[in-house]
Amino acid sequence: GFLNLTHLSLVYTTISTEAMILLFSEIASSEILKLRKLNLGRHPQNERFSNLYAVEPEIFASAICKLKEVDVQYNNLSYGQLSALFMKMMIYQHSLETLVLSYSSIVRLISESVVTQALLTVKNIEFFDLGPEHFKHLIEKAKVTPGTKTRYIQIRHGSMRHQRMLEAALSQNVRIRFKPHRTHPQMVGWRETLEDDGWDNPS
């Protein structure tokens, strides 16, 4: 029945491992899919209770790429799942416009090039606590990559610093026409933070 919905949120709902695997398998294999938005985001303290890691990487990646908006932050995703997702996003056409993830140590094992090429195919990115090296690589490529789709990014809750860095990079990209604006609903309430958060200006 979930696939007859257009939006599905399981933020405060616990489902079995078997049901999670079935849900993603059905999304990945469905030829006519009504579901466009899936929210499985969790609070960081509950990450270890997620069973999303049990979904086979290729099925996970195929299902995610069929949707328009996905939130899977703090779900204890495996290296295989993230690697498969980024590779599929990088190589194949996909439907994703908004992707919400959280950084974990396994991301360091995935090359900066793969992560960057994947993320630049998505309009709105929320990648909480993404490491500085991966972010700097993304910013440098945003300056020169034709067809860059990314327009909004959030790495730290409540900070617009990274968004402004992205906008500066996009403004230098002669292959796209970019005019910064901040009317995106997910950016309402953002504020500039002046404290030193350990990031260096990539320029």
Tab-separated table of C-alpha atoms in Angstrom:
chain	number	residue	atom	x	y	z
A	1	GLY	CA	0.000	0.000	0.000
A	2	PHE	CA	2.919	2.384	0.571
A	3	LEU	CA	3.603	2.569	-3.160
A	4	ASN	CA	0.139	4.041	-3.757
A	5	LEU	CA	1.197	7.124	-1.783
A	6	THR	CA	3.084	10.088	-3.215
A	7	HIS	CA	4.734	10.970	0.128
A	8	LEU	CA	5.818	8.528	2.824
A	9	SER	CA	7.332	9.490	6.181
A	10	LEU	CA	8.501	6.837	8.645
A	11	VAL	CA	10.456	9.223	10.874
A	12	TYR	CA	8.780	8.152	14.121
A	13	THR	CA	7.848	4.671	12.982
A	14	THR	CA	9.739	1.449	13.516
A	15	ILE	CA	9.248	-1.220	10.867
A	16	SER	CA	10.841	-4.638	10.708
A	17	THR	CA	13.952	-5.446	8.737
A	18	GLU	CA	11.882	-7.641	6.433
A	19	ALA	CA	9.402	-4.821	5.780
A	20	MET	CA	12.235	-2.359	5.067
A	21	ILE	CA	13.827	-4.736	2.566
A	22	LEU	CA	10.453	-5.364	0.916
A	23	LEU	CA	9.700	-1.634	0.678
A	24	PHE	CA	12.969	-0.868	-1.108
A	25	SER	CA	12.692	-3.932	-3.323
A	26	GLU	CA	9.219	-2.857	-4.433
A	27	ILE	CA	10.370	0.707	-5.121
A	28	ALA	CA	13.383	-0.488	-7.087
A	29	SER	CA	11.401	-2.919	-9.236
A	30	SER	CA	8.230	-0.863	-9.758
A	31	GLU	CA	7.626	0.211	-13.352
A	32	ILE	CA	4.870	2.665	-12.423
A	33	LEU	CA	5.791	4.440	-9.198
A	34	LYS	CA	3.557	7.044	-7.537
A	35	LEU	CA	5.858	7.536	-4.556
A	36	ARG	CA	7.981	10.669	-4.978
A	37	LYS	CA	9.070	11.620	-1.463
A	38	LEU	CA	10.484	9.271	1.186
A	39	ASN	CA	11.513	10.426	4.660
A	40	LEU	CA	13.416	7.928	6.806
A	41	GLY	CA	15.521	10.539	8.598
A	42	ARG	CA	16.428	9.828	12.213
A	43	HIS	CA	17.827	11.643	15.222
A	44	PRO	CA	21.587	10.997	15.630
A	45	GLN	CA	21.003	9.227	18.947
A	46	ASN	CA	18.752	6.674	17.234
A	47	GLU	CA	21.057	5.908	14.306
A	48	ARG	CA	22.140	2.541	15.702
A	49	PHE	CA	18.520	1.338	15.801
A	50	SER	CA	18.013	1.728	12.054
A	51	ASN	CA	17.727	-1.434	9.970
A	52	LEU	CA	18.095	0.315	6.627
A	53	TYR	CA	21.649	-1.052	6.333
A	54	ALA	CA	20.090	-4.501	5.689
A	55	VAL	CA	18.859	-3.444	2.232
A	56	GLU	CA	21.120	-4.799	-0.515
A	57	PRO	CA	23.283	-1.948	-1.912
A	58	GLU	CA	22.132	-2.140	-5.538
A	59	ILE	CA	18.476	-2.298	-4.509
A	60	PHE	CA	19.026	0.611	-2.119
A	61	ALA	CA	20.674	2.714	-4.827
A	62	SER	CA	18.074	1.867	-7.484
A	63	ALA	CA	15.193	2.717	-5.163
A	64	ILE	CA	16.684	6.040	-4.035
A	65	CYS	CA	17.367	7.122	-7.615
A	66	LYS	CA	13.732	6.536	-8.592
A	67	LEU	CA	12.458	9.070	-6.066
A	68	LYS	CA	12.401	12.869	-6.149
A	69	GLU	CA	13.057	13.725	-2.491
A	70	VAL	CA	14.810	11.401	-0.035
A	71	ASP	CA	15.873	11.823	3.583
A	72	VAL	CA	17.988	8.974	4.981
A	73	GLN	CA	20.103	10.919	7.458
A	74	TYR	CA	21.459	9.061	10.487
A	75	ASN	CA	20.487	5.590	9.287
A	76	ASN	CA	23.808	3.804	9.776
A	77	LEU	CA	24.210	3.239	6.039
A	78	SER	CA	26.887	0.811	4.895
A	79	TYR	CA	29.883	1.541	2.691
A	80	GLY	CA	28.320	-0.640	-0.001
A	81	GLN	CA	25.057	1.299	0.055
A	82	LEU	CA	26.683	4.739	-0.173
A	83	SER	CA	29.185	3.612	-2.782
A	84	ALA	CA	26.468	2.042	-4.947
A	85	LEU	CA	24.271	5.130	-4.582
A	86	PHE	CA	26.985	7.604	-5.552
A	87	MET	CA	28.105	5.484	-8.501
A	88	LYS	CA	24.543	5.186	-9.815
A	89	MET	CA	23.916	8.900	-9.404
A	90	MET	CA	27.160	9.666	-11.193
A	91	ILE	CA	26.664	7.325	-14.162
A	92	TYR	CA	22.928	7.080	-14.807
A	93	GLN	CA	20.028	9.470	-15.221
A	94	HIS	CA	18.030	9.677	-11.996
A	95	SER	CA	15.013	11.490	-10.582
A	96	LEU	CA	16.555	12.850	-7.377
A	97	GLU	CA	16.226	16.564	-6.717
A	98	THR	CA	16.651	16.622	-2.929
A	99	LEU	CA	18.935	14.303	-0.953
A	100	VAL	CA	19.467	14.419	2.805
A	101	LEU	CA	22.367	12.391	4.216
A	102	SER	CA	24.667	12.436	7.224
A	103	TYR	CA	28.420	11.989	7.228
A	104	SER	CA	30.069	8.944	8.726
A	105	SER	CA	33.641	7.673	8.682
A	106	ILE	CA	32.925	5.298	5.796
A	107	VAL	CA	32.474	8.266	3.448
A	108	ARG	CA	36.222	8.854	3.752
A	109	LEU	CA	36.731	5.531	1.967
A	110	ILE	CA	34.839	6.779	-1.099
A	111	SER	CA	36.880	8.974	-3.422
A	112	GLU	CA	36.218	12.701	-3.414
A	113	SER	CA	35.714	12.567	-7.172
A	114	VAL	CA	32.899	10.002	-6.972
A	115	VAL	CA	31.105	11.829	-4.151
A	116	THR	CA	31.406	15.176	-5.941
A	117	GLN	CA	30.240	13.932	-9.334
A	118	ALA	CA	27.224	12.331	-7.684
A	119	LEU	CA	26.230	15.322	-5.565
A	120	LEU	CA	26.503	17.790	-8.441
A	121	THR	CA	23.600	15.972	-10.120
A	122	VAL	CA	21.217	16.962	-7.283
A	123	LYS	CA	19.605	20.388	-6.854
A	124	ASN	CA	19.265	20.435	-3.074
A	125	ILE	CA	21.806	18.713	-0.792
A	126	GLU	CA	21.760	18.393	2.958
A	127	PHE	CA	24.850	16.394	3.906
A	128	PHE	CA	25.274	17.034	7.598
A	129	ASP	CA	28.890	17.012	8.805
A	130	LEU	CA	30.363	16.220	5.393
A	131	GLY	CA	34.150	16.340	5.779
A	132	PRO	CA	36.074	19.471	4.709
A	133	GLU	CA	38.132	17.702	2.025
A	134	HIS	CA	35.074	16.297	0.286
A	135	PHE	CA	33.316	19.658	0.497
A	136	LYS	CA	36.320	21.579	-0.862
A	137	HIS	CA	36.555	19.168	-3.791
A	138	LEU	CA	32.859	19.699	-4.520
A	139	ILE	CA	33.290	23.489	-4.448
A	140	GLU	CA	36.242	23.398	-6.855
A	141	LYS	CA	34.351	21.201	-9.314
A	142	ALA	CA	31.221	23.357	-9.049
A	143	LYS	CA	33.286	26.180	-10.563
A	144	VAL	CA	33.986	24.311	-13.806
A	145	THR	CA	31.608	21.359	-14.236
A	146	PRO	CA	29.129	21.771	-17.127
A	147	GLY	CA	25.556	20.952	-16.210
A	148	THR	CA	26.049	21.357	-12.477
A	149	LYS	CA	22.568	21.088	-10.959
A	150	THR	CA	23.359	21.878	-7.315
A	151	ARG	CA	21.911	25.160	-6.100
A	152	TYR	CA	21.453	24.646	-2.353
A	153	ILE	CA	23.629	22.936	0.227
A	154	GLN	CA	23.641	22.616	3.987
A	155	ILE	CA	26.491	21.018	5.930
A	156	ARG	CA	25.981	22.531	9.365
A	157	HIS	CA	22.637	23.130	11.059
A	158	GLY	CA	21.926	26.850	11.220
A	159	SER	CA	24.855	27.945	9.021
A	160	MET	CA	24.757	29.599	5.602
A	161	ARG	CA	28.545	29.663	5.215
A	162	HIS	CA	28.686	26.659	2.922
A	163	GLN	CA	25.750	27.888	0.852
A	164	ARG	CA	27.558	31.150	0.208
A	165	MET	CA	30.701	29.264	-0.784
A	166	LEU	CA	28.647	27.212	-3.231
A	167	GLU	CA	27.055	30.332	-4.685
A	168	ALA	CA	30.468	31.936	-5.169
A	169	ALA	CA	31.666	28.813	-6.986
A	170	LEU	CA	28.585	28.648	-9.219
A	171	SER	CA	29.015	32.316	-10.115
A	172	GLN	CA	32.432	31.450	-11.544
A	173	ASN	CA	31.088	28.618	-13.693
A	174	VAL	CA	30.867	30.064	-17.211
A	175	ARG	CA	28.925	26.993	-18.430
A	176	ILE	CA	25.825	27.788	-16.383
A	177	ARG	CA	23.749	30.887	-15.746
A	178	PHE	CA	23.536	31.353	-12.016
A	179	LYS	CA	21.978	34.164	-10.039
A	180	PRO	CA	21.957	33.621	-6.259
A	181	HIS	CA	18.638	33.814	-4.462
A	182	ARG	CA	17.548	32.573	-1.067
A	183	THR	CA	13.839	31.955	-1.385
A	184	HIS	CA	14.079	28.162	-1.161
A	185	PRO	CA	11.738	27.048	1.654
A	186	GLN	CA	14.361	24.841	3.287
A	187	MET	CA	16.644	27.850	3.654
A	188	VAL	CA	14.168	30.016	5.553
A	189	GLY	CA	15.515	30.625	9.031
A	190	TRP	CA	19.137	29.944	8.148
A	191	ARG	CA	21.521	32.361	9.794
A	192	GLU	CA	25.130	33.317	9.286
A	193	THR	CA	27.454	31.809	11.876
A	194	LEU	CA	30.669	33.594	12.691
A	195	GLU	CA	32.302	31.081	14.993
A	196	ASP	CA	35.306	29.109	13.775
A	197	ASP	CA	34.019	25.682	12.826
A	198	GLY	CA	37.320	24.308	11.543
A	199	TRP	CA	36.652	24.997	7.853
A	200	ASP	CA	39.063	26.850	5.605
A	201	ASN	CA	37.951	28.883	2.614
A	202	PRO	CA	38.619	26.610	-0.397
A	203	SER	CA	39.628	29.593	-2.514
